[in-house]
PDB file of C-alpha atoms in Angstrom:
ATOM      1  CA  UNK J   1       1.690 -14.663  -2.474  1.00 36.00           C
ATOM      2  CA  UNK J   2       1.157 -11.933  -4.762  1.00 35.00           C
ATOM      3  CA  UNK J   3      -1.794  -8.717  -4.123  1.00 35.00           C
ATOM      4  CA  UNK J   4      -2.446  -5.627  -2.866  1.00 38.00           C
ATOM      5  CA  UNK J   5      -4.142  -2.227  -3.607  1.00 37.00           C
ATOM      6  CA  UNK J   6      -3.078  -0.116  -6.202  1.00 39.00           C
ATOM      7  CA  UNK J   7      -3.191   2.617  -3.729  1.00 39.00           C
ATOM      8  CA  UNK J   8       0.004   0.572  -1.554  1.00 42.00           C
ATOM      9  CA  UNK J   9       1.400   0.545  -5.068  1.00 43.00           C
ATOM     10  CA  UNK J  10       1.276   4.349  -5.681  1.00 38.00           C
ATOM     11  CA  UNK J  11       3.100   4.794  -2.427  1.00 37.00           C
ATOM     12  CA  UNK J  12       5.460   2.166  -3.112  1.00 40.00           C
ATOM     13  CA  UNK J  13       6.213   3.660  -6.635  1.00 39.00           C
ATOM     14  CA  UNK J  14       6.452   7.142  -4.994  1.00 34.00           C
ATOM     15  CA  UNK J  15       9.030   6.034  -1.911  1.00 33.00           C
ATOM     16  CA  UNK J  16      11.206   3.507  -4.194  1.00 33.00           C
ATOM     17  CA  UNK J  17      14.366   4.447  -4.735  1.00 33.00           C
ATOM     18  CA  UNK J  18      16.725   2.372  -7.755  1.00 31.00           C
ATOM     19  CA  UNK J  19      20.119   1.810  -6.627  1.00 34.00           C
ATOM     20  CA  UNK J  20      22.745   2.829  -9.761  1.00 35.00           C
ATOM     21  CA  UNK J  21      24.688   1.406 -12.023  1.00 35.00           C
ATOM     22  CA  UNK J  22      27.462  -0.897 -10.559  1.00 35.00           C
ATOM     23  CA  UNK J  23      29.513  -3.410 -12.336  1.00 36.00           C
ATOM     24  CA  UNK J  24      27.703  -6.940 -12.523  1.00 37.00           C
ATOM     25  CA  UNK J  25      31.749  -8.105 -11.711  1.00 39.00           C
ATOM     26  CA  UNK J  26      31.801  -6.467  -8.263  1.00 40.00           C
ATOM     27  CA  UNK J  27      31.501  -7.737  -5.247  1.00 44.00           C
ATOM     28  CA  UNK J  28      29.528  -5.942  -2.904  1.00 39.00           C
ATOM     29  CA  UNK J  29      29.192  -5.758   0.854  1.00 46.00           C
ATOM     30  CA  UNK J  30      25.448  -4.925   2.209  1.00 42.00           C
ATOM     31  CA  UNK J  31      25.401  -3.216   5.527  1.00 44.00           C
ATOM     32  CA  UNK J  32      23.024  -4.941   7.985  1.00 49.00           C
ATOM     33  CA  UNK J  33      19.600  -3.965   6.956  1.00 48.00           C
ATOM     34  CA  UNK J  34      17.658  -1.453   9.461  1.00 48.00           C
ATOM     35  CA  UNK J  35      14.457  -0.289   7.567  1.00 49.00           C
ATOM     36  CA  UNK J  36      12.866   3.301   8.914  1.00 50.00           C
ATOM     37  CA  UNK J  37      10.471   5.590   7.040  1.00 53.00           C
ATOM     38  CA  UNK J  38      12.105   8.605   4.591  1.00 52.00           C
ATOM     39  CA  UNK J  39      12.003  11.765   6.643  1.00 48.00           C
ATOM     40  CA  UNK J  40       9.264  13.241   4.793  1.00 46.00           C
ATOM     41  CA  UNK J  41       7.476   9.871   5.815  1.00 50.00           C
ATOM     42  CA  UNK J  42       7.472   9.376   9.393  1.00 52.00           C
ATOM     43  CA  UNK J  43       4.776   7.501  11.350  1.00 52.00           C
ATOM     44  CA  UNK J  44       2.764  10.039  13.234  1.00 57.00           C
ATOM     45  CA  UNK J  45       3.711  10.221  16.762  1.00 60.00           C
ATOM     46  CA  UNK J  46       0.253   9.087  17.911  1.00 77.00           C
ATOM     47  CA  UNK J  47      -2.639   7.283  16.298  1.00 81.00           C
ATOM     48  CA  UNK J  48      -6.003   8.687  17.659  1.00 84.00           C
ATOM     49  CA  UNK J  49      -8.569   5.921  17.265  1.00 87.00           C
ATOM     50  CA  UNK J  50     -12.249   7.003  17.560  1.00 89.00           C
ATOM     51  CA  UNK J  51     -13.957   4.943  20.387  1.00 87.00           C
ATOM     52  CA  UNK J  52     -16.597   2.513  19.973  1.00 91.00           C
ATOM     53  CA  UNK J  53     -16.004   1.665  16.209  1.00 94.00           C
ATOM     54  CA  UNK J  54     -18.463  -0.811  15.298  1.00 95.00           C
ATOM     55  CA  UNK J  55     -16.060  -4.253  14.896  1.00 96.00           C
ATOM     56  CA  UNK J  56     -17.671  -5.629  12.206  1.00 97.00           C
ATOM     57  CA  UNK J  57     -17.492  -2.644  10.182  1.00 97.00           C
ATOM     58  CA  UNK J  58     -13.939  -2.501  10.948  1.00 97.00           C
ATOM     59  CA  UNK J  59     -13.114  -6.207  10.008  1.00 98.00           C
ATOM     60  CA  UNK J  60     -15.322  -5.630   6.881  1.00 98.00           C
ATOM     61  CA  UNK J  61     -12.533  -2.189   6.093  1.00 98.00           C
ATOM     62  CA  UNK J  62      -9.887  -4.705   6.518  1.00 98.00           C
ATOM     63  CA  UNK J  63     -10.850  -7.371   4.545  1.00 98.00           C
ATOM     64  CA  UNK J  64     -10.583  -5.106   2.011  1.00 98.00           C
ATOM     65  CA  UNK J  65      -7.607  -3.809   2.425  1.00 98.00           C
ATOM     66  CA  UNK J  66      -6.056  -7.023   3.080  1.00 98.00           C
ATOM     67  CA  UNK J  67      -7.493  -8.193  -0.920  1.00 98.00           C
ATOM     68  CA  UNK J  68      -5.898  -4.867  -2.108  1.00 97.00           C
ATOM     69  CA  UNK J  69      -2.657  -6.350  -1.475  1.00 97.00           C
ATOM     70  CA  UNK J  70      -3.595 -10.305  -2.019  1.00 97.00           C
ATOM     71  CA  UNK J  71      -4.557  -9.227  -5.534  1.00 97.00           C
ATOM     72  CA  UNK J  72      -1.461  -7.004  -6.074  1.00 97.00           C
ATOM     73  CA  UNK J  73       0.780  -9.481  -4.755  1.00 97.00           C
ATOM     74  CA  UNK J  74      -1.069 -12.267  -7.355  1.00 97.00           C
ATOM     75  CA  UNK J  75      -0.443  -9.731 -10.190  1.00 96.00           C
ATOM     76  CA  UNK J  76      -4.263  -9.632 -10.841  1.00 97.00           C
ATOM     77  CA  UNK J  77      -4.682  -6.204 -11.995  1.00 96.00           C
ATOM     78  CA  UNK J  78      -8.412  -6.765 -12.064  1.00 96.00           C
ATOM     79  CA  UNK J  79      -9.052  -8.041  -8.366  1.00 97.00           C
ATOM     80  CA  UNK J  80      -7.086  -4.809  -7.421  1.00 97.00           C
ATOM     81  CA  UNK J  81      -9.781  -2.730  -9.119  1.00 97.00           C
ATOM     82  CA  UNK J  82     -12.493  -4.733  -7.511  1.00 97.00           C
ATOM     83  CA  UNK J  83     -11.346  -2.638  -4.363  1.00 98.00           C
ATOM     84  CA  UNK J  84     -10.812   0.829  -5.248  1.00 98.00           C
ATOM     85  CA  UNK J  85     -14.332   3.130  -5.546  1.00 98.00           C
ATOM     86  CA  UNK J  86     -15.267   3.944  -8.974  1.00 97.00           C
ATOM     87  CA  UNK J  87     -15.027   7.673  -8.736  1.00 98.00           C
ATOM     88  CA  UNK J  88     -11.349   7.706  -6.670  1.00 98.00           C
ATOM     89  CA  UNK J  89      -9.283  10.188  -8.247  1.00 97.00           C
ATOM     90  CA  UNK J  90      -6.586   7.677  -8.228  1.00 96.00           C
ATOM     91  CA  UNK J  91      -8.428   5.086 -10.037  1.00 96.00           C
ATOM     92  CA  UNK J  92      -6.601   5.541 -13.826  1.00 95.00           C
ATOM     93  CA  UNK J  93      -2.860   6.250 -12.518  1.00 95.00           C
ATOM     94  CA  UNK J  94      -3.265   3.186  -9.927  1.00 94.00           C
ATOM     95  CA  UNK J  95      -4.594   1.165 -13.428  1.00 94.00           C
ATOM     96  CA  UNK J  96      -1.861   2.868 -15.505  1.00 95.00           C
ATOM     97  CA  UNK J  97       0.919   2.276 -12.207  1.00 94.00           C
ATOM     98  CA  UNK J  98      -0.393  -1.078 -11.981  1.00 94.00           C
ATOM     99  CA  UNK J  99       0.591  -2.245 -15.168  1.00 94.00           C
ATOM    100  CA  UNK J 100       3.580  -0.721 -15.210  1.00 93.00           C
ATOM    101  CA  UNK J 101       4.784  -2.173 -12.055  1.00 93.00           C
ATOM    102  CA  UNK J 102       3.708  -6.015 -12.612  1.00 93.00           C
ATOM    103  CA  UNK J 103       5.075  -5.748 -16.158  1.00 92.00           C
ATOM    104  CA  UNK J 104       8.891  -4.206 -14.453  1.00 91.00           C
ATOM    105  CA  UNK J 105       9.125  -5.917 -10.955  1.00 92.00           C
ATOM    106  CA  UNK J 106       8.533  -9.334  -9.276  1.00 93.00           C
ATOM    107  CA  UNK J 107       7.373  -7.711  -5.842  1.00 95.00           C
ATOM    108  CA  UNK J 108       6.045  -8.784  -2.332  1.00 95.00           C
ATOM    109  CA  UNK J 109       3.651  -6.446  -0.535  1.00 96.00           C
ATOM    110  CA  UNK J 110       3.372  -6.962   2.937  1.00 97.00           C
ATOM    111  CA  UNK J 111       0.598  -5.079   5.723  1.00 97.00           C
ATOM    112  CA  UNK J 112       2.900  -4.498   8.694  1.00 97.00           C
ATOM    113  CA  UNK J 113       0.185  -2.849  10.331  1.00 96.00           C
ATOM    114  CA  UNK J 114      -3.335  -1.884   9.448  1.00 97.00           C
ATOM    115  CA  UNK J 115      -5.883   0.094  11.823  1.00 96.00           C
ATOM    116  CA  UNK J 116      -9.719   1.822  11.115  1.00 97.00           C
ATOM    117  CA  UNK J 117      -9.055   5.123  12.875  1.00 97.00           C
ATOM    118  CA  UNK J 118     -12.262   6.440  12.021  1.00 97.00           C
ATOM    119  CA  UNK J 119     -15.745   5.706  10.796  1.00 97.00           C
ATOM    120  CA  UNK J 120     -18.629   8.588  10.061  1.00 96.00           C
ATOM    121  CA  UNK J 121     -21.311   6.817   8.098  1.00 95.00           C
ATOM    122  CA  UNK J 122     -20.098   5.443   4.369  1.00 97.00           C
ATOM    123  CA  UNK J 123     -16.233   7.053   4.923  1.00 98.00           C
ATOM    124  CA  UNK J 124     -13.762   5.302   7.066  1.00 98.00           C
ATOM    125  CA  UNK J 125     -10.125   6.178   7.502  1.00 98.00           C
ATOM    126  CA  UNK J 126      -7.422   3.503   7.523  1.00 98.00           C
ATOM    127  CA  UNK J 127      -3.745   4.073   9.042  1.00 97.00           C
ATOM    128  CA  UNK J 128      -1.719   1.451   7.511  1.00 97.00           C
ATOM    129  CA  UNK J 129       2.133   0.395   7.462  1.00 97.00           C
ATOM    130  CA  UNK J 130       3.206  -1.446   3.878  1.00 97.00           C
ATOM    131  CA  UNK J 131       6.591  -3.238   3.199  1.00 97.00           C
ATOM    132  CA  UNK J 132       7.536  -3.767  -0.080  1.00 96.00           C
ATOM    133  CA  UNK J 133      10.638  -6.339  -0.713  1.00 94.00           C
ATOM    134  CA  UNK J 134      11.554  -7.451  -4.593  1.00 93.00           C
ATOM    135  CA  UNK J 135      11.405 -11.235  -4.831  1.00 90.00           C
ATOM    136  CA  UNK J 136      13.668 -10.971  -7.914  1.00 81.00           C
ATOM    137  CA  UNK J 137      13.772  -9.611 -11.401  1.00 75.00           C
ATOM    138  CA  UNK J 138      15.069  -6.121 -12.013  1.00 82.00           C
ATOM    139  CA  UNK J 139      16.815  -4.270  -8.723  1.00 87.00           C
ATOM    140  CA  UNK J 140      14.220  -2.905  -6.510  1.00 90.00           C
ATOM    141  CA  UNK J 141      14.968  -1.022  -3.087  1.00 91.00           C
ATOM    142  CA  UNK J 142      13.282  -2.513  -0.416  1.00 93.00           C
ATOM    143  CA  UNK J 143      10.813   0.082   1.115  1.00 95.00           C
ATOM    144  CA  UNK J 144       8.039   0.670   4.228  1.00 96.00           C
ATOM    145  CA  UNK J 145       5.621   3.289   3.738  1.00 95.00           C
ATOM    146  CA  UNK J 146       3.220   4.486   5.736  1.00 97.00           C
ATOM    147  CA  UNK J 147      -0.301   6.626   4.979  1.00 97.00           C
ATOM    148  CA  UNK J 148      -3.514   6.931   4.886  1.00 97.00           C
ATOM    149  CA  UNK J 149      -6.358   5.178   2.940  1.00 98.00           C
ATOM    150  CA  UNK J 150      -9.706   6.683   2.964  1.00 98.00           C
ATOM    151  CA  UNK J 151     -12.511   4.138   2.283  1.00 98.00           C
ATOM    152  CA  UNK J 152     -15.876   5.008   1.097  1.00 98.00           C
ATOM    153  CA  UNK J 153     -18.783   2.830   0.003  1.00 98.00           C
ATOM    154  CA  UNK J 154     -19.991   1.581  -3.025  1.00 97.00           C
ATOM    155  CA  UNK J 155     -23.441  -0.468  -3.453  1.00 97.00           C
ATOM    156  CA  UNK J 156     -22.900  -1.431   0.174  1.00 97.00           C
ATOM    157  CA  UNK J 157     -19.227  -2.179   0.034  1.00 98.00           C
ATOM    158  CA  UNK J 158     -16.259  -0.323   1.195  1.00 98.00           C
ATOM    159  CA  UNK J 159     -13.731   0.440  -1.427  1.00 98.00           C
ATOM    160  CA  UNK J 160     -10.409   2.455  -1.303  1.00 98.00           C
ATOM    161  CA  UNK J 161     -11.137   6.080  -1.801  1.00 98.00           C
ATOM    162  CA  UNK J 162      -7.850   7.589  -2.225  1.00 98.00           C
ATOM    163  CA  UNK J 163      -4.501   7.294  -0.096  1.00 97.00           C
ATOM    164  CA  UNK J 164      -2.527   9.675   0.812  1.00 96.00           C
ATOM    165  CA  UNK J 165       1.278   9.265   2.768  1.00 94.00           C
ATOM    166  CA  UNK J 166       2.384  10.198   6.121  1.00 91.00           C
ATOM    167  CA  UNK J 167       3.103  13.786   6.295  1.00 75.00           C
TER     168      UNK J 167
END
Protein backbone atom coordinates (compact mmCIF):
# COMPACT_ATOMS: atom_id res chain seq x y z
CA UNK A 1 0.00 0.00 0.00
CA UNK A 2 1.82 2.92 -1.07
CA UNK A 3 0.44 7.06 -0.42
CA UNK A 4 0.45 9.81 1.59
CA UNK A 5 0.82 13.66 1.63
CA UNK A 6 3.79 15.28 0.68
CA UNK A 7 3.44 17.26 3.77
CA UNK A 8 3.97 13.56 6.02
CA UNK A 9 6.87 13.34 3.60
CA UNK A 10 8.52 16.70 4.51
CA UNK A 11 8.39 15.64 8.11
CA UNK A 12 9.56 12.30 7.42
CA UNK A 13 12.54 13.71 5.33
CA UNK A 14 13.18 16.26 8.15
CA UNK A 15 13.12 13.53 11.29
CA UNK A 16 15.02 10.62 9.23
CA UNK A 17 18.08 9.85 10.35
CA UNK A 18 20.68 7.34 7.92
CA UNK A 19 22.47 4.94 9.95
CA UNK A 20 26.50 4.91 8.72
CA UNK A 21 28.63 3.05 7.01
CA UNK A 22 29.12 -0.55 8.41
CA UNK A 23 30.67 -3.46 6.73
CA UNK A 24 28.05 -5.46 4.52
CA UNK A 25 30.29 -8.66 6.30
CA UNK A 26 29.14 -7.84 9.84
CA UNK A 27 26.85 -9.21 11.77
CA UNK A 28 24.80 -7.03 13.67
CA UNK A 29 22.64 -7.27 16.77
CA UNK A 30 19.39 -4.83 16.79
CA UNK A 31 18.26 -3.87 20.22
CA UNK A 32 14.51 -4.47 20.70
CA UNK A 33 12.80 -1.71 18.91
CA UNK A 34 10.95 1.03 21.24
CA UNK A 35 9.93 3.95 18.87
CA UNK A 36 9.36 7.59 20.78
CA UNK A 37 9.37 11.05 19.18
CA UNK A 38 13.04 13.11 18.92
CA UNK A 39 13.08 15.51 21.83
CA UNK A 40 12.51 18.45 19.80
CA UNK A 41 9.34 16.39 18.67
CA UNK A 42 7.27 15.43 21.47
CA UNK A 43 3.48 14.95 21.36
CA UNK A 44 1.92 17.85 23.15
CA UNK A 45 0.86 16.97 26.54
CA UNK A 46 -2.81 17.64 25.74
CA UNK A 47 -4.86 17.86 22.58
CA UNK A 48 -7.61 20.58 22.98
CA UNK A 49 -10.41 19.65 20.60
CA UNK A 50 -12.97 22.42 19.86
CA UNK A 51 -16.53 21.14 20.78
CA UNK A 52 -19.25 20.53 18.48
CA UNK A 53 -17.14 20.08 15.22
CA UNK A 54 -19.48 19.41 12.55
CA UNK A 55 -18.73 15.33 11.80
CA UNK A 56 -19.07 15.41 8.40
CA UNK A 57 -16.75 18.14 7.93
CA UNK A 58 -14.39 16.30 9.98
CA UNK A 59 -14.66 12.90 8.08
CA UNK A 60 -14.49 15.00 4.83
CA UNK A 61 -10.65 16.57 6.57
CA UNK A 62 -9.80 13.02 6.97
CA UNK A 63 -10.51 11.57 3.91
CA UNK A 64 -8.13 13.72 2.76
CA UNK A 65 -5.58 13.21 4.75
CA UNK A 66 -5.95 9.60 4.65
CA UNK A 67 -5.40 9.97 0.29
CA UNK A 68 -2.30 12.12 1.19
CA UNK A 69 -0.71 9.10 2.39
CA UNK A 70 -2.64 6.34 0.04
CA UNK A 71 -1.13 8.28 -2.85
CA UNK A 72 2.36 8.63 -1.26
CA UNK A 73 2.45 5.18 -0.26
CA UNK A 74 1.35 4.19 -4.22
CA UNK A 75 4.26 6.43 -5.38
CA UNK A 76 1.72 8.59 -7.35
CA UNK A 77 3.29 11.87 -7.15
CA UNK A 78 0.27 13.34 -8.85
CA UNK A 79 -2.64 12.04 -6.49
CA UNK A 80 -0.41 13.59 -3.70
CA UNK A 81 -0.80 17.00 -5.35
CA UNK A 82 -4.47 16.47 -5.81
CA UNK A 83 -4.45 17.16 -1.92
CA UNK A 84 -2.27 19.94 -1.12
CA UNK A 85 -3.94 23.75 -1.82
CA UNK A 86 -2.56 25.44 -4.74
CA UNK A 87 -1.09 28.41 -3.01
CA UNK A 88 0.65 26.22 0.15
CA UNK A 89 3.99 27.48 0.58
CA UNK A 90 5.10 23.96 0.65
CA UNK A 91 3.66 23.01 -2.57
CA UNK A 92 7.21 23.02 -4.88
CA UNK A 93 9.65 21.48 -2.07
CA UNK A 94 6.83 18.72 -1.24
CA UNK A 95 6.89 18.24 -5.47
CA UNK A 96 10.70 18.57 -5.50
CA UNK A 97 10.88 16.13 -1.90
CA UNK A 98 8.50 13.95 -3.51
CA UNK A 99 10.48 12.95 -6.26
CA UNK A 100 13.36 12.69 -4.56
CA UNK A 101 12.08 10.36 -2.02
CA UNK A 102 10.10 7.77 -4.38
CA UNK A 103 13.10 7.82 -6.73
CA UNK A 104 15.71 6.88 -3.24
CA UNK A 105 13.41 4.79 -0.88
CA UNK A 106 10.80 1.97 -1.02
CA UNK A 107 8.73 3.42 2.04
CA UNK A 108 5.47 2.67 4.06
CA UNK A 109 3.58 5.60 5.56
CA UNK A 110 1.36 4.79 8.16
CA UNK A 111 -1.51 7.39 10.17
CA UNK A 112 -1.08 6.23 13.77
CA UNK A 113 -3.39 8.78 14.74
CA UNK A 114 -5.26 11.55 13.02
CA UNK A 115 -7.70 14.18 14.81
CA UNK A 116 -9.62 17.73 13.41
CA UNK A 117 -8.79 19.89 16.42
CA UNK A 118 -10.29 22.79 14.99
CA UNK A 119 -12.59 24.17 12.34
CA UNK A 120 -13.33 28.20 11.74
CA UNK A 121 -15.02 28.40 8.38
CA UNK A 122 -12.66 27.18 5.18
CA UNK A 123 -9.39 26.44 7.75
CA UNK A 124 -9.28 23.36 9.82
CA UNK A 125 -6.40 22.15 11.91
CA UNK A 126 -5.35 18.49 11.93
CA UNK A 127 -3.12 16.84 14.83
CA UNK A 128 -1.76 13.81 13.31
CA UNK A 129 0.82 10.93 14.33
CA UNK A 130 2.82 9.37 11.02
CA UNK A 131 5.09 6.21 11.06
CA UNK A 132 7.32 5.78 8.46
CA UNK A 133 9.06 2.10 8.12
CA UNK A 134 11.37 1.28 4.79
CA UNK A 135 9.95 -1.79 3.07
CA UNK A 136 13.39 -2.28 1.45
CA UNK A 137 15.81 -0.66 -0.91
CA UNK A 138 18.44 1.70 0.43
CA UNK A 139 18.75 1.85 4.57
CA UNK A 140 16.12 4.01 5.96
CA UNK A 141 15.61 4.69 9.85
CA UNK A 142 12.37 3.90 10.87
CA UNK A 143 10.66 7.13 12.21
CA UNK A 144 7.13 8.59 13.99
CA UNK A 145 6.52 12.13 13.66
CA UNK A 146 4.09 14.08 14.88
CA UNK A 147 2.60 17.82 13.73
CA UNK A 148 0.31 19.75 12.54
CA UNK A 149 -1.51 20.05 9.14
CA UNK A 150 -3.51 23.05 8.46
CA UNK A 151 -6.26 22.46 5.83
CA UNK A 152 -7.89 25.12 3.89
CA UNK A 153 -10.36 24.96 1.01
CA UNK A 154 -10.17 24.99 -2.47
CA UNK A 155 -13.36 25.12 -4.95
CA UNK A 156 -15.20 23.48 -2.07
CA UNK A 157 -12.60 20.97 -1.07
CA UNK A 158 -10.24 20.82 1.76
CA UNK A 159 -6.65 20.55 0.82
CA UNK A 160 -3.41 20.50 2.98
CA UNK A 161 -2.34 24.00 3.68
CA UNK A 162 0.96 23.63 5.17
CA UNK A 163 2.30 21.33 8.12
CA UNK A 164 4.23 22.17 10.56
CA UNK A 165 5.96 19.55 13.50
CA UNK A 166 5.40 19.26 17.10
CA UNK A 167 7.21 21.88 18.91
Amino acid sequence: MKASLFSFFLLSILFVSFPGCESKNEERILPERKFSLPPTQQEPKQIVKQANLDPKVVQEIIVVIKENLDASNDEDINRVLATIHEDSPQLKSTKEGMQFVFSSYDLDFILEEVKVIELNGDDAKVYYVQFTTNRGGQQFAENRTAGFHFMKKSNGNWKIYKTEPVK
